Short mmCIF file of C-alpha atoms in Angstrom, two decimals:
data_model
loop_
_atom_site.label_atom_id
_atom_site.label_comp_id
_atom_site.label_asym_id
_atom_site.label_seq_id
_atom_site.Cartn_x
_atom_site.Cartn_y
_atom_site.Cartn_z
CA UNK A 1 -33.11 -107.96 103.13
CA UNK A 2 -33.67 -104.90 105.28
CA UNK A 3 -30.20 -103.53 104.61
CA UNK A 4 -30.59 -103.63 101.13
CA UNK A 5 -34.36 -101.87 101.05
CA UNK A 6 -32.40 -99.25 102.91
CA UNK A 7 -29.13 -98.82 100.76
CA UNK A 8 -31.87 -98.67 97.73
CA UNK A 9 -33.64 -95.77 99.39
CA UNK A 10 -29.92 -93.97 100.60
CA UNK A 11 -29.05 -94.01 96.45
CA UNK A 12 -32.78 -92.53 95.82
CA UNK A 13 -31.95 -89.63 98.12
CA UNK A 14 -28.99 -89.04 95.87
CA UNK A 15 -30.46 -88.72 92.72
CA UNK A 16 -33.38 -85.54 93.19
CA UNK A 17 -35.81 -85.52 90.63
CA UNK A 18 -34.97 -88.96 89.21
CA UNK A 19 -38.19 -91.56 89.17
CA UNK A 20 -36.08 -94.71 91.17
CA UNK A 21 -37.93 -97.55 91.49
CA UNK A 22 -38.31 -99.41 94.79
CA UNK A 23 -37.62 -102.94 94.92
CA UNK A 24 -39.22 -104.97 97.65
CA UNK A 25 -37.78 -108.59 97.72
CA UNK A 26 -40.60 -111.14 99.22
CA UNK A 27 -40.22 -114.66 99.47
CA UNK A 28 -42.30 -114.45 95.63
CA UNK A 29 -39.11 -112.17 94.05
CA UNK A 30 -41.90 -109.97 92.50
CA UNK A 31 -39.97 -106.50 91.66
CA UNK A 32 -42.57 -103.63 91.51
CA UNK A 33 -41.76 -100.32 89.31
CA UNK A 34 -41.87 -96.77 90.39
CA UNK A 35 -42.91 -95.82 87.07
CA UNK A 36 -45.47 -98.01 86.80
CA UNK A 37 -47.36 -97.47 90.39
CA UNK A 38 -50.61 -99.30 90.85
CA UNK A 39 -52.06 -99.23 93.81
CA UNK A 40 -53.38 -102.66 93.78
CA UNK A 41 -49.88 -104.08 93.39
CA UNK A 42 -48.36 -101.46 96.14
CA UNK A 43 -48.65 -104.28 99.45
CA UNK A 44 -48.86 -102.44 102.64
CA UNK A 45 -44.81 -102.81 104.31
CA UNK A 46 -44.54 -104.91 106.83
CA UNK A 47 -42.76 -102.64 108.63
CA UNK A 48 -42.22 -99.34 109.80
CA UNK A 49 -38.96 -98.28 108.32
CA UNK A 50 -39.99 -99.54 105.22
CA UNK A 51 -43.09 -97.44 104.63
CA UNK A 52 -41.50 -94.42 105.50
CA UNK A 53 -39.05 -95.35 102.86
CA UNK A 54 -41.74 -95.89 100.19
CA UNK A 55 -43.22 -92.20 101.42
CA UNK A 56 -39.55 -90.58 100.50
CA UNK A 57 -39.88 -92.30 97.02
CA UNK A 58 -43.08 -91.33 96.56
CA UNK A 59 -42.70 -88.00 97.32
CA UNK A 60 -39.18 -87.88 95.23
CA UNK A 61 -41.04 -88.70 92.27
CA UNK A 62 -43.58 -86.49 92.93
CA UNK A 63 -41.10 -83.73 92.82
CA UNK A 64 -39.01 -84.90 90.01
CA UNK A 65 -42.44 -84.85 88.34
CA UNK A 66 -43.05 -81.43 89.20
CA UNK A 67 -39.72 -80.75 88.16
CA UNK A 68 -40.10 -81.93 84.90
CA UNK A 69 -43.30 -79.95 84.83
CA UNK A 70 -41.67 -76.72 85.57
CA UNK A 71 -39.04 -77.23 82.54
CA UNK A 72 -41.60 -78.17 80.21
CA UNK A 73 -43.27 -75.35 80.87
CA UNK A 74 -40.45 -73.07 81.57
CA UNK A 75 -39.36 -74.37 78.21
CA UNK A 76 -42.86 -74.02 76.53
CA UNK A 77 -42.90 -70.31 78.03
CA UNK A 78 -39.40 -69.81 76.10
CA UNK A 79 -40.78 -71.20 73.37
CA UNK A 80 -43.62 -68.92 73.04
CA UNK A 81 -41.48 -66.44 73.42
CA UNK A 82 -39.06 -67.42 70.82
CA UNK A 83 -41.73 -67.69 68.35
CA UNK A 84 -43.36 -64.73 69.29
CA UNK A 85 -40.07 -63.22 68.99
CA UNK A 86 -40.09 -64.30 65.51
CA UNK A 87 -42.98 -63.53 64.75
CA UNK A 88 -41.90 -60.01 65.56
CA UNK A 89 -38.93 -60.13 63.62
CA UNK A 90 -40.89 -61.88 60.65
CA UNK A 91 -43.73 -58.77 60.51
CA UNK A 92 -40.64 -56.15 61.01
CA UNK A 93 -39.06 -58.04 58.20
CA UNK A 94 -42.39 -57.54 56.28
CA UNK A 95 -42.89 -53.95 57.76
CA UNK A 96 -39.38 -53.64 56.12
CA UNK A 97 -39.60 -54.98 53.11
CA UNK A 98 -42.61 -53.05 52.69
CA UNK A 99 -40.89 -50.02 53.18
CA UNK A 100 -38.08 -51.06 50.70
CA UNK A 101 -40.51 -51.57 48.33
CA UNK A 102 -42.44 -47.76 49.04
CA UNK A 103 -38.66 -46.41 48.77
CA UNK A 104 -37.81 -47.93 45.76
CA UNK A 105 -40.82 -46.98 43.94
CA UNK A 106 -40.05 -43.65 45.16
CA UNK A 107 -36.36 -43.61 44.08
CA UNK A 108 -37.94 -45.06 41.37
CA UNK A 109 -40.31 -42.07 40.28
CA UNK A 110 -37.43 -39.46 42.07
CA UNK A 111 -34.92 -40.81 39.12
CA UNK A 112 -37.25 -40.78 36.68
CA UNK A 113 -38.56 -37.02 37.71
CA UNK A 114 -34.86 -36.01 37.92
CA UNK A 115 -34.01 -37.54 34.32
CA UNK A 116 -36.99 -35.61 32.90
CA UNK A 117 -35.92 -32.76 34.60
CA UNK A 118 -32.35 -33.46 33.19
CA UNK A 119 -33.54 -33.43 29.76
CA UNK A 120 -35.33 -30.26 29.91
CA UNK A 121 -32.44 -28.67 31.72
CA UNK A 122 -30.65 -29.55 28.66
CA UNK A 123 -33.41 -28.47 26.28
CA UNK A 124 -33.19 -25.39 27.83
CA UNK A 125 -29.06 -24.63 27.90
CA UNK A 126 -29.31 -25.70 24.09
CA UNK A 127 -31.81 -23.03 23.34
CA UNK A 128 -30.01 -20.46 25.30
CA UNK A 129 -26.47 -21.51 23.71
CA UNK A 130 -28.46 -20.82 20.41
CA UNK A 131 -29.94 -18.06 21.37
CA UNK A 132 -26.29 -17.17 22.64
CA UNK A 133 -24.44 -17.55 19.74
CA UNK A 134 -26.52 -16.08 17.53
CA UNK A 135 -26.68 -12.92 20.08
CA UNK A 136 -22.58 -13.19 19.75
CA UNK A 137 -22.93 -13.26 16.01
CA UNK A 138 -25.20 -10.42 15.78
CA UNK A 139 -22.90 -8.40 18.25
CA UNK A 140 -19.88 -9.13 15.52
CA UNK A 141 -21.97 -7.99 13.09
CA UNK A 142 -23.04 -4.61 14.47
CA UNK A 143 -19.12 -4.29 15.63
CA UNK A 144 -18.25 -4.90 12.27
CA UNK A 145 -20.60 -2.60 10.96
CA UNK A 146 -19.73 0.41 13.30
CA UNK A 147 -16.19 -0.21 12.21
CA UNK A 148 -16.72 0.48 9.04
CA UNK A 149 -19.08 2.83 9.11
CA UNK A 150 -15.81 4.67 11.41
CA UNK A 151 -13.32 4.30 8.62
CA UNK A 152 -15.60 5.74 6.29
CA UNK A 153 -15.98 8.86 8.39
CA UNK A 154 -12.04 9.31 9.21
CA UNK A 155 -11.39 9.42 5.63
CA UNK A 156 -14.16 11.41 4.33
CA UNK A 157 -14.59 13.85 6.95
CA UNK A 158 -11.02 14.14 8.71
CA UNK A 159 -8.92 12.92 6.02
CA UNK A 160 -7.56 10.36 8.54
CA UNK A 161 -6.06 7.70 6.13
CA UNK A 162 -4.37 5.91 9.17
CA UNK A 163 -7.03 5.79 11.20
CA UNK A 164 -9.50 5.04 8.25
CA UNK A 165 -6.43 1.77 8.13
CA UNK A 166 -7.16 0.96 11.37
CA UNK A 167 -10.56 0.60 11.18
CA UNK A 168 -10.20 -1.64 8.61
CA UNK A 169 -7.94 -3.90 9.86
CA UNK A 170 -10.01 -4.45 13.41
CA UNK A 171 -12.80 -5.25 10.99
CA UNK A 172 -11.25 -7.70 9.24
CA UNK A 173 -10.18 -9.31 12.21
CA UNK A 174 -13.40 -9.50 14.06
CA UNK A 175 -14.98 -11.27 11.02
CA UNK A 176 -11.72 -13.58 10.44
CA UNK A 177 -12.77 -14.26 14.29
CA UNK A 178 -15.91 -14.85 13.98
CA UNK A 179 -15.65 -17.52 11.24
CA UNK A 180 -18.94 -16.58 9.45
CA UNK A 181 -18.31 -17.98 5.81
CA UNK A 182 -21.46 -15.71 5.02
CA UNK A 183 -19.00 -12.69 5.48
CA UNK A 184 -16.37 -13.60 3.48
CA UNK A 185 -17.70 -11.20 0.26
CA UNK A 186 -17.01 -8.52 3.02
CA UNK A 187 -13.84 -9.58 3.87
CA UNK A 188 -12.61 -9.33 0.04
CA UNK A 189 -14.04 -5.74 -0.13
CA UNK A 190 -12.49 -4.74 2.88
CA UNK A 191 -9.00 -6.21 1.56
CA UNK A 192 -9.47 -4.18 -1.53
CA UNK A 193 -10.53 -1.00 0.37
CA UNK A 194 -7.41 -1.38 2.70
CA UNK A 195 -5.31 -1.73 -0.73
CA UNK A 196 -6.53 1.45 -2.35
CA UNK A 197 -5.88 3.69 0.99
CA UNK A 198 -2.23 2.17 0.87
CA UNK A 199 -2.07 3.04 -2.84
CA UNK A 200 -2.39 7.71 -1.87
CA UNK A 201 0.62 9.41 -2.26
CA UNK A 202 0.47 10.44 1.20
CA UNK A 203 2.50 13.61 2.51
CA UNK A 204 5.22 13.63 5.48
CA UNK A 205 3.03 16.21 7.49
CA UNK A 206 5.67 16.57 10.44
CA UNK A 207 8.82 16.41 7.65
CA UNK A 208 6.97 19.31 5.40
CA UNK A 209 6.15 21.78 8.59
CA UNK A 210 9.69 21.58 9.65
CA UNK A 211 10.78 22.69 6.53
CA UNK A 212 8.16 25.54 6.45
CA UNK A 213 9.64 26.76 9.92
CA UNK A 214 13.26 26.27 7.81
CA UNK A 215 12.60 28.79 5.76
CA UNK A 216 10.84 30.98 8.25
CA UNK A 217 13.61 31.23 10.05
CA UNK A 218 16.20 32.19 6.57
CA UNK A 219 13.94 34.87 5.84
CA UNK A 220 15.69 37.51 8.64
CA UNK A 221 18.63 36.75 6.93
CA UNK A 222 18.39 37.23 3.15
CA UNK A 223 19.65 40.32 1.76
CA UNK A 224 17.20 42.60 -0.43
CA UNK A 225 17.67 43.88 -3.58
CA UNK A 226 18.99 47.34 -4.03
CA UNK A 227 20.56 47.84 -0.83
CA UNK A 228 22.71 51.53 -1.86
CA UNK A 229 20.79 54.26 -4.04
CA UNK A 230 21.34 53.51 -7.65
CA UNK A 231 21.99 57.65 -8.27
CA UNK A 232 24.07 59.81 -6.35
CA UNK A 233 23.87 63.58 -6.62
CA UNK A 234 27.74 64.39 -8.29
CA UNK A 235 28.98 67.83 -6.95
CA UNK A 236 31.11 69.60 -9.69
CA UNK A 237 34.66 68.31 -9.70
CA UNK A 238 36.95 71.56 -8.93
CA UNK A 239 39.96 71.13 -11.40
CA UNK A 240 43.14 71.86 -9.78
CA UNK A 241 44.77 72.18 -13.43
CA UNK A 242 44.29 75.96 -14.47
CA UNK A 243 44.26 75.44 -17.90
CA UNK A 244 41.34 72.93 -17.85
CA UNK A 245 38.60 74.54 -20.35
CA UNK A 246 35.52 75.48 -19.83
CA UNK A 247 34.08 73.09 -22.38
CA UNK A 248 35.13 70.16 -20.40
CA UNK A 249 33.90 71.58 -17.45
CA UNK A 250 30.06 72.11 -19.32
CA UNK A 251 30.42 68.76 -20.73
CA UNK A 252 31.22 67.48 -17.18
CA UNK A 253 28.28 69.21 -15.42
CA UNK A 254 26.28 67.80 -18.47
CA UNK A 255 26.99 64.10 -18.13
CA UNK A 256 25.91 64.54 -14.65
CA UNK A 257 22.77 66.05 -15.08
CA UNK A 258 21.90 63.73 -18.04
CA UNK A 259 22.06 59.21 -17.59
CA UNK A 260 20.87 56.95 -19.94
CA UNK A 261 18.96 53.43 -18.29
CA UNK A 262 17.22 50.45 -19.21
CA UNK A 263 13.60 50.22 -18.20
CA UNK A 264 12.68 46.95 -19.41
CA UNK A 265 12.13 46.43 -15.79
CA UNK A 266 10.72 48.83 -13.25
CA UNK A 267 13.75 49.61 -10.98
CA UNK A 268 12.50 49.06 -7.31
CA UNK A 269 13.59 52.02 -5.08
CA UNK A 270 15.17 51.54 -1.79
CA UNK A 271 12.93 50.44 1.14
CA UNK A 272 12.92 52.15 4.72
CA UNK A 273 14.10 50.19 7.17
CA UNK A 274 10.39 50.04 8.79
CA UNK A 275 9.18 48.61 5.58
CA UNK A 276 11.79 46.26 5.13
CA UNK A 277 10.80 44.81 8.58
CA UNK A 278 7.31 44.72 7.50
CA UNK A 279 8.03 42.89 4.35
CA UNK A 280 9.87 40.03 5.96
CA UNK A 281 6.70 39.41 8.37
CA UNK A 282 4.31 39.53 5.90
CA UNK A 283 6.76 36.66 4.03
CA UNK A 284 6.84 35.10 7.27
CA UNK A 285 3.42 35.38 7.79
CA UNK A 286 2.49 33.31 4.50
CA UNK A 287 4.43 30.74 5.33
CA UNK A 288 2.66 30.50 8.61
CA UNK A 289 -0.63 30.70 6.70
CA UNK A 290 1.12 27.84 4.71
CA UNK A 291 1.47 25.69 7.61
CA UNK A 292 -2.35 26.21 8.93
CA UNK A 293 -3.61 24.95 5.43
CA UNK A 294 -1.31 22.01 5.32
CA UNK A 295 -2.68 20.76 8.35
CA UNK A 296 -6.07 21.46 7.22
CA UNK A 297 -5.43 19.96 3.67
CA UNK A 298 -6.73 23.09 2.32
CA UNK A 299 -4.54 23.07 -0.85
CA UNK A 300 -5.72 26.43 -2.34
CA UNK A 301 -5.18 28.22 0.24
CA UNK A 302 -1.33 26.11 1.12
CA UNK A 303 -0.87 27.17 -2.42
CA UNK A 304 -1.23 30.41 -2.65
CA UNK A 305 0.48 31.23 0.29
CA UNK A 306 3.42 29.75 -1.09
CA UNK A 307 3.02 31.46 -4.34
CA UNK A 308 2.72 35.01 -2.31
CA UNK A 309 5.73 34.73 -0.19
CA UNK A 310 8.14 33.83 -3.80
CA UNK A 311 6.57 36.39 -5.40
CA UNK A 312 7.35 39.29 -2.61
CA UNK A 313 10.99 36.93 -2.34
CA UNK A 314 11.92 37.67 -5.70
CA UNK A 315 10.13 40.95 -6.03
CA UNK A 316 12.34 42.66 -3.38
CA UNK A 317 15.56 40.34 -2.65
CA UNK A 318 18.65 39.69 -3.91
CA UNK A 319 18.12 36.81 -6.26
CA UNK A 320 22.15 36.33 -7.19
CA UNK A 321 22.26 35.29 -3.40
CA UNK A 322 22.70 31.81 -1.95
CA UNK A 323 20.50 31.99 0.88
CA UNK A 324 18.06 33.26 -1.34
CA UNK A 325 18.40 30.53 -4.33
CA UNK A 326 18.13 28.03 -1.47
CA UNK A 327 14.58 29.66 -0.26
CA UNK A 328 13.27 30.04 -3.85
CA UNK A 329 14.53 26.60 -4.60
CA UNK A 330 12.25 24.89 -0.93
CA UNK A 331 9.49 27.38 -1.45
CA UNK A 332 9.11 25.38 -5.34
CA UNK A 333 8.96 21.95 -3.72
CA UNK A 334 6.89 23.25 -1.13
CA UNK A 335 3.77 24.08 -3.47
CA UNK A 336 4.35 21.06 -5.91
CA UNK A 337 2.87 19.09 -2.17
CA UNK A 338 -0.37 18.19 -2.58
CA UNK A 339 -1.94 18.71 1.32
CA UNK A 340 -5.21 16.83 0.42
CA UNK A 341 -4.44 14.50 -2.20
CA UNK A 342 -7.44 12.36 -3.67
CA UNK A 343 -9.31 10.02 -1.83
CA UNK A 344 -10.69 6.52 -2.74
CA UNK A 345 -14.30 5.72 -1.68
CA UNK A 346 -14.37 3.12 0.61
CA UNK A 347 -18.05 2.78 1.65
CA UNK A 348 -17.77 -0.72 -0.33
CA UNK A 349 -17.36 -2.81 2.34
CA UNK A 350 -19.82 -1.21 4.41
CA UNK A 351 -22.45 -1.22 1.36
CA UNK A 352 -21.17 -5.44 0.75
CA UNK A 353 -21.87 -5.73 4.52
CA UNK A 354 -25.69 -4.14 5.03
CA UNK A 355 -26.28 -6.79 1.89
CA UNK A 356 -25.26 -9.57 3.85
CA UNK A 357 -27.40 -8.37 6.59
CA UNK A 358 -30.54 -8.38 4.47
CA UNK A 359 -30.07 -11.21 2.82
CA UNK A 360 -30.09 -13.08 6.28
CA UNK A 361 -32.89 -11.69 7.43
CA UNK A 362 -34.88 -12.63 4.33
#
């Protein structure tokens, strides 16, 4: 009975922090209970060993008690902190979602402020692309205008058909370009202004002063009229026949005293050399004078130049010559040009255009 008391209390040692109970066998067989200790029921060990044995137990449980003490509250501690860890998390998560919220309202009002500041962005670029276009428009307009208002000057004041054409044309264009349907009256004026300019009878300026210089240049070389004296002094013929009379000699001397001549024309007498000089500049000069007032379109002046230098031409040269046929045959189509040949009026368009402009600002 001893032995097994004391196996029971070897196993106990074992098993730390275990509650074993101790069974003491009497001659009764009562079994007592380490849980359930009473100190009534605890008898007093007959022995030695087996007190000590009951004092181990004892103080086992005692320690598996405490034991289980310590990880209850080791495990109540982590539990506190566990919830007070999540209680953390759960007022972050509210400190958060709090935050979300303050963001999103302010995204919120940030979209909407953007969007309204979108829409008067765009309010704005409409009324400048207005204000644009009709600052484009009224630039055509004034282009147009000054165009015109050109191509009525180069025609009126410089004669300047082509570049009066010109004018026109860019015009034309620049309202074409513009697509204004309010302009359209102008651009039918213009295209009858542009017709009536192509309609002149204009001149070949270079092709006409070329020929001027032609004839220049022929003058030097055209023979005048009455080169060799028309009378010669006769000296009395000496007869070599002795038995000549003396009435043929009287009538001789007679017929050379005595010639009969036409003067249905004024005969011309022979011209020193210095004047014949003279008279082919000033013939040359005319024609120069010629050339001056074709460029200038002064046609009375181109004119009568012309009419000068054929008068002196057939006053005082040969007119049975070639050269000089040729000269009085240029010098005829010469002055039959017109140098300033009538001009249309073209201020139409420019009048049809300052009537559009009114009529829009009305």
């Amino acid at each position: 009975m001893s032995k097994t008391k004391n196996s029971k209390i070897e196993t106990d040692d074992n098993d730390i922090g275990e509650a074993i109970p101790v069974s003491a066998v009497d001659d009764s067989s009562d079994e007592v209970h380490a849980d359930g200790i009473d100190s009534d029921s605890i008898k007093p060990p007959k022995t030695g060993k087996s007190g000590f044995g009951l004092a181990i137990s004892i103080l086992l449980s005692l320690a598996a008690l405490a034991a289980s003490g310590y990880l209850f509250l080791s495990q109540n501690s982590r539990s506190q902190q566990i919830t007070s860890t999540i209680s953390t998390i759960e007022s972050s998560l509210k400190t958060i979602n709090t935050d979300l919220k303050d963001s999103r309202q302010q995204l919120q009002q940030s979209i909407e402020r953007q969007s309204a500041e979108t829409q008067s962005i765009k309010k704005s670029m409409t009324r400048l692309f207005t204000r644009v276009e009709n600052t484009q428009q009224t630039w055509s307009v004034e282009e147009v205008h000054q165009l015109l208002q050109l191509a009525v000057d180069q025609l009126a004041l410089a004669g300047n058909i082509d570049g009066a054409l010109a004018a026109l044309r860019i015009a034309d264009r620049r309202i074409a370009d513009g697509g204004d349907p309010e302009l359209q009256p102008v651009r039918k004026q213009i295209a009858r202004d542009i017709a009536s300019l192509q309609q002149i009878n204009r001149i070949d300026l270079a092709g006409t002063i070329n020929r001027l210089r032609a004839v220049e240049q022929a003058i030097d070389q055209l023979p005048t009229d009455h080169q060799t004296p028309t009378t010669t002094r006769s000296e009395p013929a000496i007869s070599s026949n002795a038995s000549a009379s003396i009435w043929q000699q009287l009538a001789q001397d007679m017929s050379s005293l005595v010639k009969i001549r036409r003067i249905d024309h004024p005969e011309i007498p022979l011209l020193p050399p210095e004047q014949n000089y003279f008279l082919r500049e000033n013939i040359k000069a005319m024609l120069m004078s010629a050339r001056i007032a074709l460029l200038l379109k002064d046609t009375p002046i181109y004119r009568s130049s012309l009419q000068q230098a054929q008068q002196w031409l057939t006053k005082y040269f040969d007119s049975t010559s070639q050269k000089t046929k040729w000269v009085h045959t240029e010098l005829k189509e010469l002055a039959a040009i017109d140098p300033a040949p009538p001009l249309p009026d073209i201020s139409g368009s420019l009048s049809s255009l300052k009537a559009v402009t009114e009529s829009k600002q009305e």
